[in-house]
Structures are given as C-alpha cells and as structure tokens.
Short mmCIF file of C-alpha atoms in Angstrom, two decimals:
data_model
loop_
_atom_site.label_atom_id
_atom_site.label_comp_id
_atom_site.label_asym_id
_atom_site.label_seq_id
_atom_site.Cartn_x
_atom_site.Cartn_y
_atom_site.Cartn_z
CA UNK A 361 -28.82 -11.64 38.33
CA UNK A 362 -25.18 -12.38 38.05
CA UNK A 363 -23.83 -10.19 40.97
CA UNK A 364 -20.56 -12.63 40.82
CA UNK A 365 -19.87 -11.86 37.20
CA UNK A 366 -20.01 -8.01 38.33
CA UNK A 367 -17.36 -9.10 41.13
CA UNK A 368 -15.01 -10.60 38.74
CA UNK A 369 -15.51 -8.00 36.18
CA UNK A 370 -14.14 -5.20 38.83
CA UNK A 371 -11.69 -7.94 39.87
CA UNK A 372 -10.09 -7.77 36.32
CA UNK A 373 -11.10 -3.85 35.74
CA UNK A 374 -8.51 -3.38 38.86
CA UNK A 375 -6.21 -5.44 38.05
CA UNK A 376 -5.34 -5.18 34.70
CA UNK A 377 -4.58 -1.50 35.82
CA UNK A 378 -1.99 -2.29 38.16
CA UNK A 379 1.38 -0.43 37.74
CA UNK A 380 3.28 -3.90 39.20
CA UNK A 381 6.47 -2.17 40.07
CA UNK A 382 7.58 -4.27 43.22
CA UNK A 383 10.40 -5.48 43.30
CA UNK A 384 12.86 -7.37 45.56
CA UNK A 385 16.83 -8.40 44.99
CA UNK A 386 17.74 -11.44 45.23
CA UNK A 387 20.51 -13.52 46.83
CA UNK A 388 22.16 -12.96 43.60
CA UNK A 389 21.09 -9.32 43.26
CA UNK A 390 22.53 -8.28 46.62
CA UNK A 391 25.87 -6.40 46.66
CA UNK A 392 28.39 -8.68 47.87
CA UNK A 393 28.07 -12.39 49.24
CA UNK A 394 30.69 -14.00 46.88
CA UNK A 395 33.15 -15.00 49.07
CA UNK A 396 32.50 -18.23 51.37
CA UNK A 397 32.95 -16.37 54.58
CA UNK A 398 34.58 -18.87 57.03
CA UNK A 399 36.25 -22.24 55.97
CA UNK A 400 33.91 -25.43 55.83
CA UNK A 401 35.03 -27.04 58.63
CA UNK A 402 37.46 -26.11 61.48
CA UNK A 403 35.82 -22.69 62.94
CA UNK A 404 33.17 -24.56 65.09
CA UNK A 405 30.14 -22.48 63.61
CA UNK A 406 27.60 -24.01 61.02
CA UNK A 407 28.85 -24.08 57.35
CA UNK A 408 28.17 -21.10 54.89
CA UNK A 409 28.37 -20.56 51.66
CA UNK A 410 27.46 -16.82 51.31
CA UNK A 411 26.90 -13.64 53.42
CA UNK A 412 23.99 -12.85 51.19
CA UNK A 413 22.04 -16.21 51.68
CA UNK A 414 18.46 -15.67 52.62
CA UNK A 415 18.67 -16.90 56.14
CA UNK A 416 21.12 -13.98 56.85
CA UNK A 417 20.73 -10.41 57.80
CA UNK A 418 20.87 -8.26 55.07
CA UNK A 419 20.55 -11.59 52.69
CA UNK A 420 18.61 -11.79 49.79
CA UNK A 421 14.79 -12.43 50.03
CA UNK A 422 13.48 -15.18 48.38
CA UNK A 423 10.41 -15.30 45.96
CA UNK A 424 9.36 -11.76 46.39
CA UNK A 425 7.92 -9.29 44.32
CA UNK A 426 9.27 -9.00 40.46
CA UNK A 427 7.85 -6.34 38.41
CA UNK A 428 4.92 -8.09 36.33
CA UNK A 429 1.77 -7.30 34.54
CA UNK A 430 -1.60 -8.54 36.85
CA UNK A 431 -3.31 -8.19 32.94
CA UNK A 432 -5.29 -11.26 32.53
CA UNK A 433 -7.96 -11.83 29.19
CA UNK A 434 -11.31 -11.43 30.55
CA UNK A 435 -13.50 -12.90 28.00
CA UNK A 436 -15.12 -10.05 25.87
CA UNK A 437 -18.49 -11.96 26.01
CA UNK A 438 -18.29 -12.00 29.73
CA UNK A 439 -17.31 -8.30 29.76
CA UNK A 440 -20.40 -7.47 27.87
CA UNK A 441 -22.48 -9.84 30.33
CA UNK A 442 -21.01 -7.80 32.75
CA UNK A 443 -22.05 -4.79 32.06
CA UNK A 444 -25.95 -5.90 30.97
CA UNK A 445 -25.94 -7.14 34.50
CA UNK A 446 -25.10 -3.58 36.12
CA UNK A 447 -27.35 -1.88 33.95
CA UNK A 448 -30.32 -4.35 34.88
CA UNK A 449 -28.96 -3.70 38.47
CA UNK A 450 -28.96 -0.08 38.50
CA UNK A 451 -32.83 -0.50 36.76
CA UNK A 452 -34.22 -3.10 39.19
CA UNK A 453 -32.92 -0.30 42.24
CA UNK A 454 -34.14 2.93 40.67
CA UNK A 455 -30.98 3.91 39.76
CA UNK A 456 -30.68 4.20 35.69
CA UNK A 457 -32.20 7.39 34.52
CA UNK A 458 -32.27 8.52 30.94
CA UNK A 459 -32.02 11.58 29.33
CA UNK A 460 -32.65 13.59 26.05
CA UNK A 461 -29.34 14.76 25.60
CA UNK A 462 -26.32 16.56 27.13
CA UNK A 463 -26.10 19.35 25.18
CA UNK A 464 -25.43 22.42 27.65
CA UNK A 465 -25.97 26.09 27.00
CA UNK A 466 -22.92 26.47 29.00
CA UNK A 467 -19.58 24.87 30.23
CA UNK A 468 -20.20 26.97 34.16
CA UNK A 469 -20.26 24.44 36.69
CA UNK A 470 -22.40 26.06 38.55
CA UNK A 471 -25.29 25.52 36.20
CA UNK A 472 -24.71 21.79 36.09
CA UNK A 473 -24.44 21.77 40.15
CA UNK A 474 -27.73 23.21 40.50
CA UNK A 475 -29.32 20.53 37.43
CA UNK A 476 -27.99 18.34 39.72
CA UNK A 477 -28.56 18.71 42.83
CA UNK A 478 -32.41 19.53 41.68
CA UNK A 479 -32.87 16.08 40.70
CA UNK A 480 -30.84 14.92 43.93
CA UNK A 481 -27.77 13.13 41.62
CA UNK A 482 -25.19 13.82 44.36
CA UNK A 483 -23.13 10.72 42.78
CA UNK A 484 -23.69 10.28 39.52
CA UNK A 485 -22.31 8.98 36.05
CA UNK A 486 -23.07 10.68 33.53
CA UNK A 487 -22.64 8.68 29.94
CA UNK A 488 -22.87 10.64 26.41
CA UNK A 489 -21.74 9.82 22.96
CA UNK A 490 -19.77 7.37 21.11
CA UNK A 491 -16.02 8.49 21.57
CA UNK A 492 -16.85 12.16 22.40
CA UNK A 493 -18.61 13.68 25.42
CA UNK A 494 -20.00 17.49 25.03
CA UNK A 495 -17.23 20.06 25.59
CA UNK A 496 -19.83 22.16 27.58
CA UNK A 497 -20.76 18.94 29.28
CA UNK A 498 -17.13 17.36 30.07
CA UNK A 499 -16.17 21.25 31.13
CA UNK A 500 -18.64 21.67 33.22
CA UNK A 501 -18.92 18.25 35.59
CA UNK A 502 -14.98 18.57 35.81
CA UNK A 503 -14.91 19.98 39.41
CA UNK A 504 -17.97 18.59 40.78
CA UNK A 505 -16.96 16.03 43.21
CA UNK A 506 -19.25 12.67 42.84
CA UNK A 507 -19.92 13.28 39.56
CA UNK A 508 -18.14 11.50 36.18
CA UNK A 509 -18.25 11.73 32.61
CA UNK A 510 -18.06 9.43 29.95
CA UNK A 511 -17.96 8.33 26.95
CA UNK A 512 -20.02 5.03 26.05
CA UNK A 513 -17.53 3.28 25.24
CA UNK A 514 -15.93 3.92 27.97
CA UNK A 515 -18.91 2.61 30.26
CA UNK A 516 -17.65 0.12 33.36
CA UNK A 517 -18.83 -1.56 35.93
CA UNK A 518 -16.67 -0.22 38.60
CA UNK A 519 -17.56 3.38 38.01
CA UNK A 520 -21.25 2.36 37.57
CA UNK A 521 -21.29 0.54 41.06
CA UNK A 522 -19.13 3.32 42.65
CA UNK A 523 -21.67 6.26 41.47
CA UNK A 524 -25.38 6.08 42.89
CA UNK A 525 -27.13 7.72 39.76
CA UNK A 526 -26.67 6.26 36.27
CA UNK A 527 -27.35 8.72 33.60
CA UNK A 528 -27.77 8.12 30.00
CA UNK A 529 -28.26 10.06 27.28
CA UNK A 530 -30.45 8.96 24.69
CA UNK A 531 -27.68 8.64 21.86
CA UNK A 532 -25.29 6.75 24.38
CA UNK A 533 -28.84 4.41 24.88
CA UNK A 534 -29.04 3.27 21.56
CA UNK A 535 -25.19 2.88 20.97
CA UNK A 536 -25.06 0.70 24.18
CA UNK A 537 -27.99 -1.25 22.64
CA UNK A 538 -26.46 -2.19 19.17
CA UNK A 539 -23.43 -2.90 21.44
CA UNK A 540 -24.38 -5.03 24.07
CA UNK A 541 -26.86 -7.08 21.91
CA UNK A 542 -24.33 -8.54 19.68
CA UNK A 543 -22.95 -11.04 21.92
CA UNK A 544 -25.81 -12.58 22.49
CA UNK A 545 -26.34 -15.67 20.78
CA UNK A 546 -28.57 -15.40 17.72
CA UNK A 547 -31.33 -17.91 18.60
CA UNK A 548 -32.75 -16.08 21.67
CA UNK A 549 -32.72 -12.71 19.58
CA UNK A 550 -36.40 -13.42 18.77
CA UNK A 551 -37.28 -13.77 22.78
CA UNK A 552 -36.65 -10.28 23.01
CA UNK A 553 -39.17 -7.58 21.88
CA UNK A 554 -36.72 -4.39 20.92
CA UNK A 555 -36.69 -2.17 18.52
CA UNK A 556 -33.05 -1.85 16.63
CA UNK A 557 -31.77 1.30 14.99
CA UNK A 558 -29.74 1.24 12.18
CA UNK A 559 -26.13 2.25 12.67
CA UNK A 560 -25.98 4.69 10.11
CA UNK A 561 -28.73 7.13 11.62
CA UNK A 562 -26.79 7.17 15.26
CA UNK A 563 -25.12 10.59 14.80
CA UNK A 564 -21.72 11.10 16.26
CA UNK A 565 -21.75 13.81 18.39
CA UNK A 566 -24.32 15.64 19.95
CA UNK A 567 -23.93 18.51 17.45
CA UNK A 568 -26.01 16.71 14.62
CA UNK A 569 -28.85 15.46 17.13
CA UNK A 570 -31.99 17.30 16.59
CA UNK A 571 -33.70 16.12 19.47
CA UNK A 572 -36.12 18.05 21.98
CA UNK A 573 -34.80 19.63 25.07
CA UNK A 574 -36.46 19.09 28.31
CA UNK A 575 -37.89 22.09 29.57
CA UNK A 576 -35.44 21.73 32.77
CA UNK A 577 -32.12 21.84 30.63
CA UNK A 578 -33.76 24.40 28.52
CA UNK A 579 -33.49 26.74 32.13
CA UNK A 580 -30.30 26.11 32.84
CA UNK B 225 -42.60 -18.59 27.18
CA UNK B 226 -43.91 -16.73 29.85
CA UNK B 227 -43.22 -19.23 32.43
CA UNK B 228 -39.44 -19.96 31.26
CA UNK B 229 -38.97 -16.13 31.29
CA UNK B 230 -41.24 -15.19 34.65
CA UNK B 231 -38.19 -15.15 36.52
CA UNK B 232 -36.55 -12.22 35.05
CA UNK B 233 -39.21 -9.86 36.55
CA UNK B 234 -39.31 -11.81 39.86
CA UNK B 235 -35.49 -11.64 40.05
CA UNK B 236 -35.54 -7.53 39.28
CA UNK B 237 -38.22 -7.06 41.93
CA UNK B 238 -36.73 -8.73 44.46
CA UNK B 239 -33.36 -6.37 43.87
CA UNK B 240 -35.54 -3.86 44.49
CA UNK B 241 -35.78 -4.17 47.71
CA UNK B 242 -32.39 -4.99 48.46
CA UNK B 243 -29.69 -2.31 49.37
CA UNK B 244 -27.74 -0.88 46.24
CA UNK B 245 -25.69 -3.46 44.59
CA UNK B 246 -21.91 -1.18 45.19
CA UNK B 247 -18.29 -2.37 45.46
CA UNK B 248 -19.06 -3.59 48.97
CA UNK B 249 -21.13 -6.22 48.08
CA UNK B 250 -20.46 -7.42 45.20
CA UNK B 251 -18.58 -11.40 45.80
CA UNK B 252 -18.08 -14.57 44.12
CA UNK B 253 -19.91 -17.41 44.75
CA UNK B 254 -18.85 -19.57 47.48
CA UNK B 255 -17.13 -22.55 46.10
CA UNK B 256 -16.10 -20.49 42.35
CA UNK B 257 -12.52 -20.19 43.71
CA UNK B 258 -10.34 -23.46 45.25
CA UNK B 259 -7.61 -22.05 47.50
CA UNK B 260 -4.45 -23.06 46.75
CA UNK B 261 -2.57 -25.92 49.26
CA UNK B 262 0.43 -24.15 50.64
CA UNK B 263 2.96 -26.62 52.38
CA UNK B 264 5.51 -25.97 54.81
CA UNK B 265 4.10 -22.89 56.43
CA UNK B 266 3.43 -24.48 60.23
CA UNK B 267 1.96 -27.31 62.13
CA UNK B 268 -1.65 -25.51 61.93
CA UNK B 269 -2.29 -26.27 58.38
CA UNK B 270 -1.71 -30.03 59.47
CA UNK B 271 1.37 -29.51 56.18
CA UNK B 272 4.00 -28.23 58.20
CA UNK B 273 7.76 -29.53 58.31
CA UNK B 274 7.40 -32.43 56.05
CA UNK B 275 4.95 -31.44 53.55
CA UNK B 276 2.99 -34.35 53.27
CA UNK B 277 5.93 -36.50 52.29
CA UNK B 278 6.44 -38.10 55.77
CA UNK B 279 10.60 -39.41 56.61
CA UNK B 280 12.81 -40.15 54.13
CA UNK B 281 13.05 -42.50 51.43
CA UNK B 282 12.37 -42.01 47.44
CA UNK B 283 9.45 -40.12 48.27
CA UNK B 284 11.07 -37.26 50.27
CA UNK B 285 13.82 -36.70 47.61
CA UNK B 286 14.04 -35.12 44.72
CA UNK B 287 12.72 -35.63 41.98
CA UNK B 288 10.34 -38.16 44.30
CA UNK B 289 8.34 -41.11 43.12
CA UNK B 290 8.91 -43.42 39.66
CA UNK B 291 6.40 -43.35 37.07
CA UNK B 292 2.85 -44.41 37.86
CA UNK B 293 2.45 -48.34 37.06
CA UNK B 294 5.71 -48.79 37.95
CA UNK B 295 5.77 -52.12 40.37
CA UNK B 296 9.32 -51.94 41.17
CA UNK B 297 10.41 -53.63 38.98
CA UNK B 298 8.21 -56.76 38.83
CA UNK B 299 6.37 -56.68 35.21
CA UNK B 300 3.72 -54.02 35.86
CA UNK B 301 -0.41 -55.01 35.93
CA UNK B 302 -0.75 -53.25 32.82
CA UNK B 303 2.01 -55.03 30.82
CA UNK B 304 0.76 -57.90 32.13
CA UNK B 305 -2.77 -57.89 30.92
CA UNK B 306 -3.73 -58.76 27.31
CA UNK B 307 -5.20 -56.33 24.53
CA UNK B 308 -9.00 -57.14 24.14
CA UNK B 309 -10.91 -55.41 21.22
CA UNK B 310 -11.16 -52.90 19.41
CA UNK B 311 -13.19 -49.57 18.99
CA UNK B 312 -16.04 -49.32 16.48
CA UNK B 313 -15.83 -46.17 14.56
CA UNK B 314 -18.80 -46.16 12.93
CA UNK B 315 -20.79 -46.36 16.32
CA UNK B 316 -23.40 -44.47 16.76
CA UNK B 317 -24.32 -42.88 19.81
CA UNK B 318 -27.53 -41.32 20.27
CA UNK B 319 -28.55 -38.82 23.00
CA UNK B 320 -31.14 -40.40 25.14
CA UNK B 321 -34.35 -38.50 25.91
CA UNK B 322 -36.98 -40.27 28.45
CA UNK B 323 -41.23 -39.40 28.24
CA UNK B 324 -40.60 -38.57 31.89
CA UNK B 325 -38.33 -35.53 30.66
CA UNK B 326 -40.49 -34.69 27.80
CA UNK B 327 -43.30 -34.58 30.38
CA UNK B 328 -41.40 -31.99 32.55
CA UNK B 329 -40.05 -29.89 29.43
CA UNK B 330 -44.30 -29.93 28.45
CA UNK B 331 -45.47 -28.93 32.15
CA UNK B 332 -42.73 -26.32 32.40
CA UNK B 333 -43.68 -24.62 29.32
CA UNK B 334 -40.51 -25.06 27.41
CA UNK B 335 -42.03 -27.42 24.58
CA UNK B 336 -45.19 -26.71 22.88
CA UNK B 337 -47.22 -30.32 22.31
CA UNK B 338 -49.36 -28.73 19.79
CA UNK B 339 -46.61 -28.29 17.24
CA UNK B 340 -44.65 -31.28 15.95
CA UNK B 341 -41.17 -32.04 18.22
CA UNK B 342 -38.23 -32.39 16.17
CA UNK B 343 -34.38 -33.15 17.25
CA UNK B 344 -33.98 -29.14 17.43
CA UNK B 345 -37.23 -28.82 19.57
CA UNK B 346 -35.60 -30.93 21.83
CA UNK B 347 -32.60 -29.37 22.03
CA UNK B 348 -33.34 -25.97 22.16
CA UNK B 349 -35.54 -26.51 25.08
CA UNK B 350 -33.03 -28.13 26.67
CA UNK B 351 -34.59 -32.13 26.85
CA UNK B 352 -31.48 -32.77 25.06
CA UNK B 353 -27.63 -31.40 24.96
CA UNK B 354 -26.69 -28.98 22.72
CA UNK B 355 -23.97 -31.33 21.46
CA UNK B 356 -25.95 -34.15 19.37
CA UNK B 357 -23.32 -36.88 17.63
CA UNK B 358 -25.79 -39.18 16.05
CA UNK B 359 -29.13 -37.67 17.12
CA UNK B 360 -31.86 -38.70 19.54
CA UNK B 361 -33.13 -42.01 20.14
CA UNK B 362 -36.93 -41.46 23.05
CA UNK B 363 -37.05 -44.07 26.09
CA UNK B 364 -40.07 -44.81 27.77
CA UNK B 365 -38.36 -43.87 31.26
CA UNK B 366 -40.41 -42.38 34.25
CA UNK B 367 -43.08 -42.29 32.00
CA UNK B 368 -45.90 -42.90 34.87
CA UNK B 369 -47.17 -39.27 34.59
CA UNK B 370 -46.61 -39.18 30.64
CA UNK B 371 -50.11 -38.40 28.97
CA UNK B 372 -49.65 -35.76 26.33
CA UNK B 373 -50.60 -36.38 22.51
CA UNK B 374 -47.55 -35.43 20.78
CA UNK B 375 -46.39 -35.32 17.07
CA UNK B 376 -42.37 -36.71 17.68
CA UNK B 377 -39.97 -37.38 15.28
CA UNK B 378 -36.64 -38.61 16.83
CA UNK B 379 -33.46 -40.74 15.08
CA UNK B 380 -34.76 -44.30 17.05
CA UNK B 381 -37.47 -44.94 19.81
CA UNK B 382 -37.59 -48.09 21.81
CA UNK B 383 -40.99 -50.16 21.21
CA UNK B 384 -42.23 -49.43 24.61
CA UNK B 385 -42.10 -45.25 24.05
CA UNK B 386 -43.41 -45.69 20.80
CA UNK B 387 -46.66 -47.92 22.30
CA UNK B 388 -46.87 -44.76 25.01
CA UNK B 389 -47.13 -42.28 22.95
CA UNK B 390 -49.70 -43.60 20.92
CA UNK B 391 -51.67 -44.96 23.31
CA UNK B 392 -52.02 -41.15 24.08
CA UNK B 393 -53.30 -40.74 20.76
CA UNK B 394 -49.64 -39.19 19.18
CA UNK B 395 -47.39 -39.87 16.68
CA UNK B 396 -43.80 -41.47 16.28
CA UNK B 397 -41.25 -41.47 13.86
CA UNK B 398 -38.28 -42.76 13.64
CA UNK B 399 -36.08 -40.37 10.55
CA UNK B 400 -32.51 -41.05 9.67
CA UNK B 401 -30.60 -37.85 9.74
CA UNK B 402 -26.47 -38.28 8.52
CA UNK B 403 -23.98 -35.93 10.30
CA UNK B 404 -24.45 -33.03 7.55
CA UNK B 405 -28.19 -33.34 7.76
CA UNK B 406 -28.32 -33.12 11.45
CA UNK B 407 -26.57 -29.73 11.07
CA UNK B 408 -28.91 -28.65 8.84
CA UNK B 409 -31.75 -29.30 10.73
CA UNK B 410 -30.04 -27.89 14.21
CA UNK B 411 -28.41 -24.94 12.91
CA UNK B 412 -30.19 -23.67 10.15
CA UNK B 413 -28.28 -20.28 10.71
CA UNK B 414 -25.14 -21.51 9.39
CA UNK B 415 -26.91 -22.93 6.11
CA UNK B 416 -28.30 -18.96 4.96
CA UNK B 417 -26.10 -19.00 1.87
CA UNK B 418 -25.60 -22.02 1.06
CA UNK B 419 -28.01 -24.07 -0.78
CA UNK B 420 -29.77 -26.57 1.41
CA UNK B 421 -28.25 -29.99 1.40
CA UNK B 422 -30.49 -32.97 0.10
CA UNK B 423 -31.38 -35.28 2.46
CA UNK B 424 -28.98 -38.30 2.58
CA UNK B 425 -30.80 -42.09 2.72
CA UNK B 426 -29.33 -44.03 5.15
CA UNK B 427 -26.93 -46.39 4.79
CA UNK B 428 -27.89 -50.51 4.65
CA UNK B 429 -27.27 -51.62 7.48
CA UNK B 430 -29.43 -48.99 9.12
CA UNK B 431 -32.22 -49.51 5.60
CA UNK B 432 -33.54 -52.51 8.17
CA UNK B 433 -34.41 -49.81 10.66
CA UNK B 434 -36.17 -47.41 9.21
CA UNK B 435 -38.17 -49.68 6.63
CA UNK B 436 -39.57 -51.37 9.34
CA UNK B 437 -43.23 -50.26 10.44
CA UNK B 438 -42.51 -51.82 14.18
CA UNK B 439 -40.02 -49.40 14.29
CA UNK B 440 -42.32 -46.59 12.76
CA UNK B 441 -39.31 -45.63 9.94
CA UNK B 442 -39.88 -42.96 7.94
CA UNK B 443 -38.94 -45.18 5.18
CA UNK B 444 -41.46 -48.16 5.86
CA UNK B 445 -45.26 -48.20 4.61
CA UNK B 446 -47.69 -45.94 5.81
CA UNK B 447 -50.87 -48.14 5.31
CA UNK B 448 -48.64 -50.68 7.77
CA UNK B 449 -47.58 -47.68 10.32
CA UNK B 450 -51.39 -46.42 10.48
CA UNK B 451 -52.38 -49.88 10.59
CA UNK B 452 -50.15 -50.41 13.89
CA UNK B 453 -50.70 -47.37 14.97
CA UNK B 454 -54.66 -47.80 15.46
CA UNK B 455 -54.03 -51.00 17.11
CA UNK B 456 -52.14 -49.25 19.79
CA UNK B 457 -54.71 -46.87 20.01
CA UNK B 458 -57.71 -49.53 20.56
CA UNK B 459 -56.24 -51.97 23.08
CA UNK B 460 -54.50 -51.33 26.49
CA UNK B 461 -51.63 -53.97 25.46
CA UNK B 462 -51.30 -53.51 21.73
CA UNK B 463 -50.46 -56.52 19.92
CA UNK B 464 -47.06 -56.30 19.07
CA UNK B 465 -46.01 -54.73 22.05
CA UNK B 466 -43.21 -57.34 23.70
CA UNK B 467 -43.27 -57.57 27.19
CA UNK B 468 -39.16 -57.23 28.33
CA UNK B 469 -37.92 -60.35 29.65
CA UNK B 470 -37.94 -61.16 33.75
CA UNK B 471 -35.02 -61.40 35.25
CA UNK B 472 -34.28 -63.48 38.33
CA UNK B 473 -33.80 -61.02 41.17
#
C-alpha cells in the first residue's frame, strides 16, 4: 500500500493551507542607507557603500522570507489514490466502520457522547452526506473533543490519519464509491467485482433516506 | 488472476498487524526526494569558500565558462566532422518480445495460453510496453524453459521463434497492422462510436513479408503454412530451419 503517496498527500494538504505572511526588508527596504557613509579612500577603514548593506548592523537581510503562496497542483488522480489508500489503511487496521445513517433524534451532545463512547470511538471522523452533514448530527459532535464531522466531499487524509475511528455513513459510502472509482483507468474496471449505484437514486440529504435504524441509534 | 491480484490481501493482512498508519509514520520513500547542493555554506560540505570553482580564471567569473564545444578557438570536433546519413522515416520499429518473457508472463498467471495472444494480450499483461509504434515482432530469446502450445499472432517473428513454438505444437502468425489499425486493436475503447476501421493491406514493400509462408504471413497460403508447419512438428530440426552463422570468437 502506498503509505508515501499518503505522506505527500498531507505534505500538499498542509501546505497549500499556509497563510505565507513572512516577510523580511531588504537592503533597499530599510529606512535609510543612501548616503555612502565615509569617503572611498582616505579614512583608513574598509570601503562602504551603504549603512544598510547586509553585512551591517541593522542592514538589510538578504534572501529572506517574501510573502508567497506554498499552493502547489497535486495531481487530482493522485489525490484520489490518496485517499483509496487511507481508506484501505484504516480497513486492513480495523479502523473503518460503517453505518446506517446519521440521522439523530436530537442535536444534545450528550446523547452522541454516550453513542460514542459505547462503541469506544474516543477519536473519531465521522463522514455523512454529499455537501450537507445532519444539523442534529453537526450540532451535536460540535463540542466533543476527538471527534469531527464531515461532509464527503470534504473527506482527507490528514483528518482520517489524525482520528483513530473512521465512520461512514452508508449514503457518504456509495457517494465515495462513484467518486473514487472514476479515476481509475477503464480497463481494470472489470477486475473489480462491485456493485455501482446509479447517481440519480443517491438522495441528497439524509432527510429523503428511508433506511432502517439500528436498534442502538434508535435508543439514543 | 488470482495470482497477479494475491498480493492485495497479503499486503492488507500484513497492515494488520502493524501499528496504526497516523501522521507519525507516514514518509517518503528513501531516494523519492534529491536534496538540493547548497554551496558556500562551510568547509564541512567539502563546497565551502570557492564553490566548486577552484582560483580564478574564466571559470570563477561571471558569467563563467564559453559554450560547450567551444575549443578555444581552434575549429571545434564537431565542425570538424562530416555529415553522414540520413534518418529513415518510414522505419519501423517493433517492440521486441522474447519466448523467455512469454514463458514468465504464462507461469505468473498474467497470460492465458489457452486463448489466442494478440498484440493487446501482450500488452496488457505487461510482456510488452504500453507504447507500441509499429507493433511486436517475438524472438526466440531465453527460450530454454519455453514449452507452452500457444496460438500467437504478432507483427514479425524471427524463424527460430516461429520453429519453437511449433515444435510445441502452437501456432504463429505474422499480421500486418498500419498505425490506425493498431489503435483499433489496442484501444478498442476509443473506437465505441465510431464505425470500425477496415483493415488496411500492407504496403509493397512489406507484401514480400507477409505472403511468404517461411514467414507464416497472414497473407501467404495456408495449404503451404500447414504444410511447414507439420514439418516442424515431426522433426527435431525442421527443414527449413537455418542454422545462424558462426562467428569467429
């Protein structure tokens, strides 16, 4: 498994989010340093052109930071590698757990700690949805520490190595697998034995899933 | 199948026993990233002071060195020399595939002998590179281990292959595939609404080839290929099998 491609997906994830706001002035940028402070010959000392030169207290410093962008294109096939690596990683440890769906009865936090803490998820990353998570859902995991919220499309590898638990919801599942599919290349599609689901009968939000409740959210 | 894609599950199990793949662990692998040379920062990195341009002279100043070839002066080696040539365009260069490879590819699992091998066989499994030019021509290379009866159709196939392979009890030919039928036949994909190009015959100089029953053409008589064929098939050294030529070591 491509553990390196993980590395240099975080590597980019990082830096792309970098504020890159250092910044250093120049000999040129200093106040002052215009003037050629003693004449070129006659005063015994070295020659100098400028107080503000970089070899002089106070002077300018030379190549240092300028405000950039650390943004870099990380290929999107890569990217999508990427992420088919972590979640093979977090299913070869025990560590990718799916679930019905997220729809809570309520938005108390408490609730969610206990569903939690039953199933021993003290760091987990929760992942719902297409561009929406639950409002009960999102409310509720706010304050828990450890514990994240997403929306699939949101899904990276940072937060899915930094979090133990991996949690998907069975709506998120299939959107990820449409998703992730499509970059690979068509021949080897017929290596692999999955069913596909249309993209029309994915529903949105949680609201239009019909799906059974497990007993245990049904509790809660 | 099975074999080429057994080590997915041994891969996943052995994670399993590993610690939890986390920020902490995750690195590139050695050797993915050159450092850069930085000169002029101390005698420990052996680039120090000078920077590898040693004491004075053209090469210390700016901007250093004159052009590469230049003698100094003197008429340079490569004016000197005389043109010699010239570059065939219609070449054709054809990706080379040995019986010791196909032998692996069949041992591995990654070609089936029972169906017939065509130029996309080949490359699929990877015998061959995904980027053919002119197509596939079979050499009878490290073929000690070679005894599989395959059905092969490749662009040319040197007599000694051919005799191999037969003696086996397969089958050779040699097909003539231009640039827009070799598409065709590698990526069908890009051919699903189009209507599928008629096969092209090949041009004369190349008519020689693939009439020729030696050769096993496509194009030549099949009472004379079968003919040949059998007489590979009955003898050790068939009969028009030519020994290559011994040269003086």
């Amino acid at each position: 498994l491509r553990i390196d491609i993980l590395h240099r997906y975080v590597v980019w994830q990082l830096a792309k989010r970098r504020a890159g706001t250092a910044k250093t002035k120049n000999r040129g940028e200093v106040r002052g340093g215009g003037r050629k402070p003693w004449p070129q010959k006659g005063s015994g000392r070295a020659r100098q052109g400028s107080i503000r030169a970089p070899h002089f207290r106070g002077g300018g410093t030379v190549h240092g930071p300028r405000p950039r962008s650390y943004d870099f294109t990380f290929p999107r096939k890569v990217r999508s590698m990427a992420i088919r690596v972590a979640l093979s990683v977090k299913f070869a440890q025990g560590d990718l757990y799916i679930v019905d769906s997220f729809g809570l009865e309520t938005h108390k936090t408490q609730n969610l700690k206990d569903l939690l803490d039953q199933r021993n998820w003290y760091s987990a990353l929760l992942v719902d949805g297409n561009t929406y998570v639950d409002e009960n859902l999102r409310l509720a995991a706010r304050n828990i520490q450890k514990c994240d919220v997403l929306p699939s499309y949101a899904l990276n590898v940072h937060m899915m190595l930094k979090r133990h638990a991996l949690v998907l919801s069975l709506p998120a599942l299939k959107i990820l697998q449409e998703r992730l599919v499509k970059d690979i290349a068509e021949p080897a599609w017929d290596k692999y034995d999955f069913k596909m689901t249309s993209l029309e009968s994915i529903p949105e939000s949680n609201d239009q899933l019909q799906l059974e409740e497990s007993e245990e959210f049904k509790e809660s | 199948m099975a074999a080429v894609l057994g080590h997915i599950e041994k891969n996943l199990s052995l994670l399993a026993n590993l610690p939890r793949v986390a920020l902490n662990n995750i690195r590139d692998i050695p050797g993915a990233r050159k450092a850069a040379v930085r000169v002029g920062r101390g005698p420990g990195s052996g680039r120090g002071k000078t920077c590898g341009h040693g004491h004075k002279g053209q090469g210390q100043r700016n901007p250093s060195k004159p052009r590469l070839g230049f003698e100094g002066g003197q008429t340079p080696f490569y004016l000197r020399t005389p043109e010699h040539g010239f570059k065939n365009k219609f070449r054709k260069e054809y990706e080379l595939v040995d019986l010791g490879k196909l032998q692996l590819m069949i041992d591995q699992g990654r070609i089936n002998p029972k169906s017939p091998i065509d130029m996309k066989v080949l490359r699929d499994s990877g015998a061959v590179s995904k980027k053919i030019t002119h197509g596939v021509k079979l050499l009878a290379k490290n073929s000690d281990k070679f005894n599989s009866k395959l059905d092969i159709e490749v662009s040319r196939a040197t007599p000694l292959a051919i005799s191999m392979i037969e003696q086996a009890g397969g089958k050779v030919t040699c097909a003539h595939y231009n640039k827009l039928g070799l598409r065709y036949l590698l990526k069908p994909e890009r051919f699903i609404d189009r209507l599928p190009p008629r096969r092209a015959r090949p041009k004369p100089k190349q008519m020689t080839y693939y009439t020729d029953p030696h050769t096993r053409g496509y194009l030549a008589d099949e009472d004379e290929i079968r003919k040949l064929r059998k007489m590979n098939q009955r003898r050790n050294k068939p009969k028009d099998y030519i020994a290559p030529k011994e040269t003086a070591v």
